[in-house]
Amino acid sequence: MLQDKRIFNRDLQDKLLFGAIWAAAAITILFLLWVVWHILSNGLAYVSWEFITSSYTRIGEASGIWAMIVSTVYMVGLSLAIAAPIGIMTAIYLTEYAAPGSNVVKTIRFCTESLAGIPSIVYGLFGMTFFVTTLGLGFSILSGSLTLAMLILPVIIRTTEEALIAVPMSYREGGYALGSSKIYTIYRLILPSALPGIVTSIILSTGRVIGESAPVFLTAGMVTQIPQSVLDSGRTLTVHLYKLTQELFTQHEWDQAYATATVLIVLVLLLNMTTKFIATRMSKS
Amino acid sequence: MSTASKARAQGLQLAPAKNYDWKEHFFHLLFLASAMIGVVSVATIGWFVFQEGLPAFKEAGVLNLVFGREWLPPALYGIFPMIISTLISTAGAVIIGVPIAILTAVFLAELAPKWLADTVRPAVELLAGIPSVVYGFFGLVIIVPAIETIFNIPAGNTILAGIIVLAIMILPTVITISETSLRALPPVYKEGALALGASHIYTVFKVLIPAARSGIFTGVALGVARAIGETMAIIMVMGNAPAMPGSVLEPARTLTANIAMEMSYATGIHSSALYSTGIVLLVFIILLNASLLFLNRKRSY
């Protein structure tokens, strides 16, 4: 009798937990679908070619986001141009040159981890004092990009390192056996075969740059003009959405906010699909 | 006399001085120099943040600043209300988000049919990449009005709104890392438990989750770090009043929001006080990482 009861209880417990797991998964999926659906269903109708390519004025009819797109592209390009070479060369040093477990490696690892752990607002704080004021770069795309370059450096280093480690040892041995120098082997054999991983790291960082807002408005400012050079201030898409939400008075402003959020979600979706595409191609080869 | 010159004196040549050697050397140094940029960055950030934060600590006193309850620049710089708001909003987000996230990870790793898991996983990854202002916007248009209606209060910009937005935002981080660590377990754990007659659910909760504990802790810690460090979404939904909150239905300002809101016009000691806010924020992150190290070291065998 006693045993029967215990088995019954255990069955019941199993069922309850089983239900809890399904319920949790359902909550997650529904919430996430709700966020995306709510933004897209309210925003897609207002995303038009005109919205994307026309300029924006605070007061008046012009409400396009072209200047913000240009600023975002500048920001992504410049941050990557600064961080990608440094990150990739750091990863090469860590995997190909440094003695594993040495103090140099430990120091570099520790610092990279620390960089990854610093909250982005602290980068903004630092960037504003150091790049904007101390170095006198002002609120500019350059100040913003330098700040974001520090922020994405750990992502690039870690992902590139993984890609380099995944290159089989035999490639290196083969290179040396044929008499190639170390740098030639790295350049002609190791880097090409690690390329998909390196591209992935760059796409991941692109997503980070597009998504950041707090460190951006503290260093790049929020001027709505198309930046003429990297020393001009500019407003990225995320900063624009933030500013729009502070002025939600008319229906027109609501539509703009939804449309901007939609553009951001579509961008993230495109980046995700590109990474997936590279990953599947990588696993095939 | 160095080894090289001694050798040369004896008429020996140590290494053939060929051109490519110089090239090798150059690139080796170049890569090392790049690797040092990360180190220099951390040092510069650390030095600057502490250097700039110090005057406020000196002026107001560490205890007055950390435990002061009034933030009235340029007279009083007490950030205790912000510390409390940060802790409450993070704890709330963890209490709501983490159980849901871990159970969802179990769902993806153990229960879901392959096609469903393969559909849900990319969706979760997409959500990890959505900018925080978009979550803030969603909170502003959906969650804030909902709180106004449900609790019948004049303004829904409250800690509760922040907690809900943060709970959604940490889901993807915790789910992805927990699922990876559950999947990384050797299959013998599950096979052994099932062979002993344990049910699938019993195996999941008594064998698999405990075994994947260190990975799950890491996921939770990253989620907590995201919640502590989140700025824009919080500014958009939490009301930003720098006063001590009386309940979760009151507006509040977190440490990150304090920096973001006032940095653009702060000068002198005010600006320094924002840096000390940043120092307190960094201390939280360091404590978080230290406790993660401790938890994972203590129980991994």
Coordinates of C-alpha atoms in Angstrom, one line a residue, chain A residues 13-14 17-18 20-22 24-25 27-29 31-32 34-36 38-39 85-86 89-90 92-93 97 104 107-108 111-112 114-115 117-123 125-126 128-130 134 150 153 181-184 186 210-211 213-214 217-218 238 241-242 245 248 254 257-258 261 264-265 268-269 272 276, chain B residues 20 23-24 27-28 30-32 34-39 41-42 44-45 48-49 52 99-100 103-104 106-107 111 113 116 120 122 124-127 129-135 137-138 140-142 164 168 171 175 199-202 204-205 229 231-232 235-236 256 259-260 263-264 274-275 278 281-282 285:
Chain A
Q13 CA 5.4 15.1 -9.1
D14 CA 6.7 14.1 -12.5
L17 CA 7.4 19.3 -13.2
F18 CA 6.7 18.2 -16.8
A20 CA 6.1 23.4 -15.3
I21 CA 8.8 22.9 -18.0
W22 CA 6.2 23.2 -20.8
A24 CA 8.0 27.9 -18.8
A25 CA 8.9 27.3 -22.4
I27 CA 5.9 31.7 -21.5
T28 CA 9.4 32.4 -23.0
I29 CA 8.2 31.8 -26.5
F31 CA 6.8 36.7 -24.5
L32 CA 9.5 36.8 -27.1
W34 CA 4.9 39.2 -28.4
V35 CA 7.8 41.7 -28.3
V36 CA 8.8 41.1 -31.9
H38 CA 4.1 44.0 -31.3
I39 CA 7.0 46.1 -32.8
P85 CA 42.9 44.2 -36.7
I86 CA 43.9 44.5 -33.1
M89 CA 46.4 40.0 -34.1
T90 CA 45.8 39.5 -30.4
I92 CA 47.1 35.2 -33.4
Y93 CA 49.5 36.1 -30.7
Y97 CA 53.1 32.7 -30.5
V104 CA 51.8 37.0 -20.6
T107 CA 47.6 38.7 -18.1
I108 CA 46.1 39.2 -21.6
C111 CA 42.4 41.9 -19.1
T112 CA 40.2 40.7 -22.0
S114 CA 37.7 42.3 -17.5
L115 CA 37.0 44.4 -20.6
G117 CA 32.7 42.5 -17.8
I118 CA 32.8 46.3 -17.6
P119 CA 29.2 47.6 -18.0
S120 CA 28.8 49.6 -21.2
I121 CA 27.8 52.8 -19.3
V122 CA 31.3 52.8 -17.7
Y123 CA 32.7 52.8 -21.2
L125 CA 31.8 57.5 -18.8
F126 CA 35.4 56.8 -19.7
M128 CA 33.4 61.0 -22.6
T129 CA 36.2 62.1 -20.3
F130 CA 39.1 60.5 -22.2
T134 CA 41.1 64.9 -22.7
M150 CA 37.3 48.8 -26.8
L153 CA 37.6 43.9 -28.6
S181 CA 58.2 30.6 -42.5
K182 CA 55.8 31.0 -39.5
I183 CA 54.3 34.2 -40.7
Y184 CA 53.8 32.8 -44.2
I186 CA 49.8 31.9 -40.6
I210 CA 24.3 48.7 -33.7
G211 CA 22.7 47.7 -30.4
S213 CA 23.1 53.2 -27.1
A214 CA 24.3 54.5 -23.6
F217 CA 25.2 59.2 -26.9
L218 CA 27.8 60.0 -24.3
T238 CA 19.3 53.2 -31.2
L241 CA 14.8 55.5 -31.0
Y242 CA 15.6 56.6 -27.4
T245 CA 10.4 57.7 -27.1
L248 CA 5.7 60.4 -27.9
W254 CA 4.5 57.0 -32.4
A257 CA 9.3 55.2 -33.1
Y258 CA 7.7 51.9 -34.1
A261 CA 12.3 49.9 -33.8
L264 CA 16.5 47.7 -35.8
I265 CA 14.8 44.3 -35.4
V268 CA 19.4 42.1 -36.2
L269 CA 17.5 39.5 -38.0
N272 CA 21.6 36.5 -37.4
K276 CA 23.7 31.1 -39.6
Chain B
Y20 CA 63.0 36.4 -43.2
K23 CA 60.3 39.7 -40.9
E24 CA 59.4 37.0 -38.3
F27 CA 55.4 40.3 -36.9
H28 CA 56.0 38.6 -33.6
L30 CA 53.5 43.4 -33.9
F31 CA 51.2 40.7 -32.6
L32 CA 52.5 41.1 -29.1
S34 CA 48.4 44.3 -30.4
A35 CA 47.8 41.9 -27.6
M36 CA 49.1 44.6 -25.2
I37 CA 46.4 47.1 -26.4
G38 CA 43.8 45.2 -24.5
V39 CA 45.9 45.3 -21.4
S41 CA 42.8 49.6 -22.3
V42 CA 41.9 48.0 -19.1
T44 CA 43.6 53.2 -18.8
I45 CA 39.9 52.7 -18.0
F48 CA 40.7 57.0 -15.2
V49 CA 37.6 55.8 -13.5
E52 CA 38.1 60.8 -11.6
P99 CA 13.5 29.8 -13.2
I100 CA 11.7 30.4 -16.5
L103 CA 13.1 25.4 -17.4
T104 CA 13.1 26.6 -21.0
V106 CA 15.7 22.0 -20.0
F107 CA 12.8 22.0 -22.5
L111 CA 11.9 17.6 -23.9
P113 CA 11.2 17.5 -30.4
L116 CA 10.6 22.5 -32.3
V120 CA 12.8 28.0 -30.9
P122 CA 17.2 30.8 -33.4
V124 CA 16.0 33.0 -28.6
E125 CA 19.3 33.9 -30.3
L126 CA 17.5 36.7 -32.2
L127 CA 16.2 38.1 -29.0
G129 CA 20.6 40.5 -30.3
I130 CA 17.7 43.0 -30.1
P131 CA 19.0 46.4 -28.9
S132 CA 18.1 47.3 -25.3
V133 CA 16.3 50.5 -26.4
V134 CA 13.8 48.3 -28.3
Y135 CA 13.1 46.3 -25.1
F137 CA 10.4 50.9 -26.0
F138 CA 8.3 47.7 -25.6
L140 CA 7.2 51.8 -22.3
V141 CA 4.3 51.1 -24.6
I142 CA 3.0 47.8 -23.1
I164 CA 9.7 42.8 -15.9
I168 CA 12.7 39.4 -20.4
L171 CA 16.0 35.2 -20.7
I175 CA 18.7 30.0 -21.7
S199 CA 12.0 8.6 -14.5
H200 CA 13.0 11.1 -17.2
I201 CA 11.9 14.1 -15.1
Y202 CA 13.6 12.8 -12.0
V204 CA 16.6 15.9 -15.3
F205 CA 16.1 17.5 -11.9
G229 CA 24.7 46.9 -16.4
T231 CA 21.0 51.4 -18.8
M232 CA 18.7 52.6 -21.6
I235 CA 15.9 54.8 -18.0
M236 CA 12.9 54.4 -20.3
T256 CA 23.7 53.0 -14.5
I259 CA 25.4 58.1 -14.8
A260 CA 23.6 58.2 -18.2
M263 CA 26.9 62.8 -17.3
S264 CA 26.2 65.0 -20.3
L274 CA 29.1 60.0 -11.3
Y275 CA 32.5 58.4 -11.6
G278 CA 30.7 53.9 -11.8
L281 CA 29.0 49.6 -10.3
L282 CA 32.3 48.0 -11.0
I285 CA 30.5 43.3 -11.1

